[in-house]
Every structure is written in C-alpha cells, then in structure tokens.
Tab-separated table of C-alpha atoms in Angstrom:
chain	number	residue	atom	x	y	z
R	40	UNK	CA	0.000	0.000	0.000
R	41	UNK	CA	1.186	3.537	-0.936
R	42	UNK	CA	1.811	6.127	1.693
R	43	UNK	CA	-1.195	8.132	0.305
R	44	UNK	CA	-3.488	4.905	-0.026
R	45	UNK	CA	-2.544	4.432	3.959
R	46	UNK	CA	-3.343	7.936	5.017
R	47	UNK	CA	-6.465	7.981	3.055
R	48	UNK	CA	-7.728	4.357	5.107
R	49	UNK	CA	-6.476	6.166	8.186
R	50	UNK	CA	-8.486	9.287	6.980
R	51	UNK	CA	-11.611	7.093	6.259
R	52	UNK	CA	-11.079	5.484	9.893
R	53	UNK	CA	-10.654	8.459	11.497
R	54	UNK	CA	-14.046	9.782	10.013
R	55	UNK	CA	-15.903	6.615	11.008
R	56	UNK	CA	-14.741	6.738	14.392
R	57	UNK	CA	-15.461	10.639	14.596
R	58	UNK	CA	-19.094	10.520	13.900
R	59	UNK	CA	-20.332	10.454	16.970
R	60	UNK	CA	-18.527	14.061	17.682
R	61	UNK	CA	-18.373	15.351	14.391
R	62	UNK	CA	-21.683	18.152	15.381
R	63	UNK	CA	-19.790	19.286	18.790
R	64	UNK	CA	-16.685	20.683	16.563
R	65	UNK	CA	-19.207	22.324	14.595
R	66	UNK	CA	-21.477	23.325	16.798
R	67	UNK	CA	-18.624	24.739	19.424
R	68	UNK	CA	-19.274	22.407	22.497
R	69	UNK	CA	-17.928	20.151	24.272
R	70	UNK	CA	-13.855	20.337	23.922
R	71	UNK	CA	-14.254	21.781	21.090
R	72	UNK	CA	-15.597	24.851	22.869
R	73	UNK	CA	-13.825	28.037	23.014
R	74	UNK	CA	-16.516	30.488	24.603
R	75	UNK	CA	-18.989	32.436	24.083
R	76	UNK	CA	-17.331	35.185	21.796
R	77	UNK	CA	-15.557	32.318	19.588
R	78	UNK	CA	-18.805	30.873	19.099
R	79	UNK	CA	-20.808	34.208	17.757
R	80	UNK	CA	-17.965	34.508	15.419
R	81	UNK	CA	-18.231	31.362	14.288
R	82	UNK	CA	-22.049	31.037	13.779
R	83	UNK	CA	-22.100	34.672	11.746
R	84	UNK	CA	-19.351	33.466	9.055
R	85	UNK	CA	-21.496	29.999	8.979
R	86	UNK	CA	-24.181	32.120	8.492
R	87	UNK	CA	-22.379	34.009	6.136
R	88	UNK	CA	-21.669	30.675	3.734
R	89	UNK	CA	-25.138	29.367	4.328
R	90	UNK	CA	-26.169	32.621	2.631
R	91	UNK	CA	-23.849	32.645	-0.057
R	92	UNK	CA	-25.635	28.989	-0.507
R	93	UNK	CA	-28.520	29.975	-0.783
R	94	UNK	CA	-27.909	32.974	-3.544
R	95	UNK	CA	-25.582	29.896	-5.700
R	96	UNK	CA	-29.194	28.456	-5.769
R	97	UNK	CA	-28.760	24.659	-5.964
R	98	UNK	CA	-32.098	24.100	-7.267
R	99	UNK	CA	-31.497	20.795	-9.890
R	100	UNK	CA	-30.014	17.514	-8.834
R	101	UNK	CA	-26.818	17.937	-6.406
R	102	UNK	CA	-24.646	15.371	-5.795
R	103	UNK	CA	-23.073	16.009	-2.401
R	104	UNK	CA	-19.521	14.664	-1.978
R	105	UNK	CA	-18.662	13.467	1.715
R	106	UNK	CA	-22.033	14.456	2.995
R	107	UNK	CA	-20.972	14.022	6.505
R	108	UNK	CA	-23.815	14.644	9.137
R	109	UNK	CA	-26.029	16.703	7.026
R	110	UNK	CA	-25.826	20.326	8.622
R	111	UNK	CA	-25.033	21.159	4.479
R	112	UNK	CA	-27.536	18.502	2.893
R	113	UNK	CA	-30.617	19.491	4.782
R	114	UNK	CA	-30.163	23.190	3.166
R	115	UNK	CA	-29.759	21.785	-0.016
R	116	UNK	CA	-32.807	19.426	-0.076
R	117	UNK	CA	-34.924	22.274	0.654
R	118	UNK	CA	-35.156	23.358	-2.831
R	119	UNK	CA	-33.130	20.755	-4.926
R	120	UNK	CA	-34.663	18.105	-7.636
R	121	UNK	CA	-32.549	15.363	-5.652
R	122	UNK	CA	-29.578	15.434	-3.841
R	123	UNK	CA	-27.283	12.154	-3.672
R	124	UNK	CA	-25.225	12.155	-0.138
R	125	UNK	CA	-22.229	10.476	-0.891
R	126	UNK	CA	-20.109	9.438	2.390
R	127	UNK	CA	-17.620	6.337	2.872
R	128	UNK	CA	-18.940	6.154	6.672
R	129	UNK	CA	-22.117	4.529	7.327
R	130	UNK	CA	-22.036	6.061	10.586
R	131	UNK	CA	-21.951	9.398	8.991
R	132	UNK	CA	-25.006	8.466	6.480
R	133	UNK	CA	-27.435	7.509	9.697
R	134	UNK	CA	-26.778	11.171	11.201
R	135	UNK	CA	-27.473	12.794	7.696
R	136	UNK	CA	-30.510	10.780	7.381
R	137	UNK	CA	-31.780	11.806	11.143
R	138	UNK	CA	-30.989	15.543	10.538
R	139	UNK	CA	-32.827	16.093	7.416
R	140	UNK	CA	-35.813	13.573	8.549
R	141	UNK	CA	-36.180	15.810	11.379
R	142	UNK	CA	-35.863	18.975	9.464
R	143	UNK	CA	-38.553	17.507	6.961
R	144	UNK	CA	-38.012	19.986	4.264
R	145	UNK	CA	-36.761	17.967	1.230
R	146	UNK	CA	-36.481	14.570	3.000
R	147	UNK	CA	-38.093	12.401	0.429
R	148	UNK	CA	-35.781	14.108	-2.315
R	149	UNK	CA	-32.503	13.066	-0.943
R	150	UNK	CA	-30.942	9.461	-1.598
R	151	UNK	CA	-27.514	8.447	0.628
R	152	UNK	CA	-24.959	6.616	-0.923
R	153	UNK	CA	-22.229	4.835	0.975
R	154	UNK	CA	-19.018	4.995	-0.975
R	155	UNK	CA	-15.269	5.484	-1.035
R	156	UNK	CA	-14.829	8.283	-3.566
R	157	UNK	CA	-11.857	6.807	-5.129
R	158	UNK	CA	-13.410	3.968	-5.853
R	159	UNK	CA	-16.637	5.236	-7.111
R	160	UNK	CA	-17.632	6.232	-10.494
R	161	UNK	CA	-21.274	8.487	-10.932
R	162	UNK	CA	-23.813	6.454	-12.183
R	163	UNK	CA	-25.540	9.951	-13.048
R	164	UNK	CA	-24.367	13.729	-14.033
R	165	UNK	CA	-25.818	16.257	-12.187
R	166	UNK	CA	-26.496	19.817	-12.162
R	167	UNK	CA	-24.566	20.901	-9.087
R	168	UNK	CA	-21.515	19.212	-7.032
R	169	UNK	CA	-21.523	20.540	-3.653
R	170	UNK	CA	-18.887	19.606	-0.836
R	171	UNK	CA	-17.977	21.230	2.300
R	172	UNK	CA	-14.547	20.401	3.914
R	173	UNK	CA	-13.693	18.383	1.478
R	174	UNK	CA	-11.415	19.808	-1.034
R	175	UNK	CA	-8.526	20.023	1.988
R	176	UNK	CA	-8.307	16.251	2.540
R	177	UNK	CA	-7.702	15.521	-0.959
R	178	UNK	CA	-3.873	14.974	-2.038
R	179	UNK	CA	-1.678	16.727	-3.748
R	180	UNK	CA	-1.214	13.763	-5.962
R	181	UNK	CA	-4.915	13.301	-6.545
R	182	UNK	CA	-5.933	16.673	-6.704
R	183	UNK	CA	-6.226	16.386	-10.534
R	184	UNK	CA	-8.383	13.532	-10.575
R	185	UNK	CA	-10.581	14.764	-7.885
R	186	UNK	CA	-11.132	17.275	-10.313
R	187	UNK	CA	-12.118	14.984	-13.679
R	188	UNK	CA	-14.388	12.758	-11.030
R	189	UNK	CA	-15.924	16.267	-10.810
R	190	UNK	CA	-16.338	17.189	-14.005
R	191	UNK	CA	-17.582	13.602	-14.751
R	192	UNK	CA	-20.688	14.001	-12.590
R	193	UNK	CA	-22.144	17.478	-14.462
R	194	UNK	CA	-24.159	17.908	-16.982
R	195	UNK	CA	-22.188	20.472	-19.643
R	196	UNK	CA	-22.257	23.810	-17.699
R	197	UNK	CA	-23.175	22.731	-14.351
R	198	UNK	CA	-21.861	24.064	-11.316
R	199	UNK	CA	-19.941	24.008	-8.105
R	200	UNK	CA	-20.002	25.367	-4.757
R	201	UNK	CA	-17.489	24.444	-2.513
R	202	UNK	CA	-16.719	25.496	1.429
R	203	UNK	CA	-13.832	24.527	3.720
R	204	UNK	CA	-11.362	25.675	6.094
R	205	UNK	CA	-9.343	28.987	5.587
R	206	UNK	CA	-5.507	29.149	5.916
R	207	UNK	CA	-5.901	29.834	9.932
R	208	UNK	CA	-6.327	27.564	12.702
R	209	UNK	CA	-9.898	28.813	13.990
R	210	UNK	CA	-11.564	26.260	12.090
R	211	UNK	CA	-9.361	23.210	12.381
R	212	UNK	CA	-9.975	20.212	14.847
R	213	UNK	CA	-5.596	19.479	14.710
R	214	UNK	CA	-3.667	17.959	17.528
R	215	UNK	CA	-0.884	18.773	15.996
R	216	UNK	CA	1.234	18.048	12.729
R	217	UNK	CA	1.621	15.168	10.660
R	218	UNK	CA	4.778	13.841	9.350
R	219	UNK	CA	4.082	15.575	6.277
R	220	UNK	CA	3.256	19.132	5.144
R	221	UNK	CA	-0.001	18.424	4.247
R	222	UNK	CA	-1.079	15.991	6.933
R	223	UNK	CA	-2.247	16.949	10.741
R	224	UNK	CA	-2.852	14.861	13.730
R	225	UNK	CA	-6.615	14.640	14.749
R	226	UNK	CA	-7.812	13.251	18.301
R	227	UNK	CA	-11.202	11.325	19.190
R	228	UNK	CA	-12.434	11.501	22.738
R	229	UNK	CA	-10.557	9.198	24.731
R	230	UNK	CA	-7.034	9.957	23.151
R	231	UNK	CA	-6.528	7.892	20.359
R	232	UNK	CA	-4.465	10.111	17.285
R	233	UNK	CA	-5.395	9.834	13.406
R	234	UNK	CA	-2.997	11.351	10.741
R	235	UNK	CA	-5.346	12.913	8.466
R	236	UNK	CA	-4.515	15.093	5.017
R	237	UNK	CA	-5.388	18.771	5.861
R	238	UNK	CA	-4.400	21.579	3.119
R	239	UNK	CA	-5.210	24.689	3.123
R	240	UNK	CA	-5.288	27.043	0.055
R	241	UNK	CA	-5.063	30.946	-0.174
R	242	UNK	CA	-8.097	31.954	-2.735
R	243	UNK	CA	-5.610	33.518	-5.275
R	244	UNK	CA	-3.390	30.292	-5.297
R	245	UNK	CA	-6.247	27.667	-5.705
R	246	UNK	CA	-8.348	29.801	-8.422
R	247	UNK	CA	-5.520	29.590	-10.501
R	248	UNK	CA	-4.609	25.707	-9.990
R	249	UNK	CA	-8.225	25.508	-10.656
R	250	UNK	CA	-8.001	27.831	-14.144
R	251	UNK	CA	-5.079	25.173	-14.955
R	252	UNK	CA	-7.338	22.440	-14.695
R	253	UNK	CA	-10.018	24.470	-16.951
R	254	UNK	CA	-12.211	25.966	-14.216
R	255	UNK	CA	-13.349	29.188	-13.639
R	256	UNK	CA	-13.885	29.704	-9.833
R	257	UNK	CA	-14.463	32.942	-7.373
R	258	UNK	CA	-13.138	31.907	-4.627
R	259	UNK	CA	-13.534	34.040	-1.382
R	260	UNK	CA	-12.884	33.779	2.162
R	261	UNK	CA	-14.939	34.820	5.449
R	262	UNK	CA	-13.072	37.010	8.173
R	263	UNK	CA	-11.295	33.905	9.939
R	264	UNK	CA	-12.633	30.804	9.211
R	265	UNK	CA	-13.965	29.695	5.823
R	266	UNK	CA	-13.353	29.733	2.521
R	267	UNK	CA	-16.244	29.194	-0.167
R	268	UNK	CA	-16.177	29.313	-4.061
R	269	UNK	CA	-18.366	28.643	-7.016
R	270	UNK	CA	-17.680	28.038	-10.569
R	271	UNK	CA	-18.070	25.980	-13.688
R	272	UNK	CA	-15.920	24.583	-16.353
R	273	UNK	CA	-14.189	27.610	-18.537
C-alpha cells in the first residue's frame, strides 16, 4: 500500500470513528468549545456561507460529496430536484438521514450513498456538485483527478459550490502536525491520534490551480474561518 493509499484508510477510519462528535466541533461544544465570543464569530461566518448557498441556488439535482452529518444537505434538499449524499462512513449516512428527517423539508428528495470516492464512479451527471470540507483532505497527488471525477458528474455547464477551512487555525480540529506538510494529527475523545490530510489554500493560489485544470472559480474567504467558491468549467 502507498503512503497516500494508507493515510487515506487512516483518513476514512478516522471519520468513522469521529461521527459520533463530528456536530460538537461544529457546533462549538464540548472540547471543542472556546466560549462564548468564539462561538458568535463562528455562527455569523457559517451564516455568512449558508447565505452565499442559498444565492448559488442549488435548485437541480446535487450530488453532495462526503455528505458528513447533514448540517449542508438538509439546506440543499430544501429546494433541490434530488440530492445524492455520498459518504464512505455509514455512521456518517445515519446522522445525515436523522438531521434532514427531522428537518422535513426535502427529505423524500434526498438518496444516501455509501461509498469510497476513489473507488466510485457516478452512475448519473448532475447539475450541481456541492462539498464542504472536502477539497482540503484531498492529495496533492490526486488533486487532478478529484477534479475529472468532478467534471464527470455534471451535466455540460453545471456548477460548483465548494466550502472549507481557511488558511488559519480557527476552524481546524488538529492535535498537531503530521509527518508531512499536508497531513495533521486529529484526536477522538478518549485519546486515540489519526494522521489525516489537511491543506489549506489561499483563494488567489487555488483559483488559478483551478483555471489550470479548466475551471473558472471565485473563490472568497470569510473574516477567519472559511473559505467558499463557485464556478463551472471555462
């Protein structure tokens, strides 16, 4: 097995085991809670993506890549076609499920999908690709074909919206660094340590790698945490 094959199982592993914890890192509680003023911050440049969502307008059939659990797929089903929630964890599925059951807007348009990305081909193109902190565990070396598995599942001219961590460490969940430049050490309650991949682009520096590739993105970023972007093939 390749180094980046490993990381990605440990990355996959690390995901299944973090389910259960994944909403208190973004939600702000439990240790991942850094007070009250942290937390207002946080919630107004969530608020600040959701609403830069919401003008994309994702109305068609979305395929959501690494759905996770759902705080992104219950805005989309409120006014999509169909949304397919892609995740490798099962464990991550079952929360998406409960949160947009519960929300109720959209449920009956959404369909989950339990897959490893690299090993999955879409069955379907769709009108949007959505993912949100996604793009930074992909690496370097399969950056590329993230991109042509992306392209593969639009129609001709359909679009992406994309959110994920800014170049700071407000939004991060590290425990420190990996052995490599683009890795990090994450930690689960009760101490055990996954190496993860973790990049982080500047918006300048990934719209171009992305105009390379034959994409034409804006890419912006909130005051400290986020970055978002939307674009289409050039």
């Amino acid at each position: 097995m390749s180094d980046t094959s490993r990381l990605l199982e440990e990355q996959k592993a690390y995901y299944h085991e973090r389910a259960p914890e994944y909403d208190d890192w973004w939600l702000r509680s439990g240790r991942h809670d850094r007070g009250p003023e942290f937390r207002s911050r946080w919630i107004n440049e969530t608020n600040e993506v959701r609403a830069a969502l919401a003008a994309f307008g994702a109305y068609g059939r979305i395929l959501e890549i690494a759905c996770g659990t759902g705080w992104w797929t219950q805005q989309l089903a409120e006014g999509a076609k169909e949304v397919t929630a892609l995740d490798a964890s099962s464990e991550m599925l079952e929360r998406c499920r409960a949160r947009v059951e519960t929300a109720g807007l959209g449920a009956e348009r959404v369909r989950y999908v339990q897959a490893d990305l690299w090993d999955w081909t879409p069955e379907r193109r769709h009108d949007e690709v959505f993912f949100g902190f996604w793009l930074s565990h992909v690496p370097e070396e399969r950056f590329d074909a993230f991109w042509a598995l992306v392209d593969a599942a639009l129609v001709p001219d359909g679009r992406v919206f994309f959110v994920d961590s800014a170049a700071s460490t407000g939004s991060s969940g590290a425990s420190g660094g990996g052995s490599a430049a683009e890795t990090e050490l994450r930690e689960i309650a009760g101490g055990r340590r996954f190496e993860i991949v973790k990049r982080y682009y500047e918006p300048r520096t990934l719209r171009e790698r992305l105009a390379a590739l034959g994409w034409e993105f804006e890419v912006r970023t909130t005051a400290e945490f986020f970055l978002h972007a939307q674009g289409r093939r050039g």
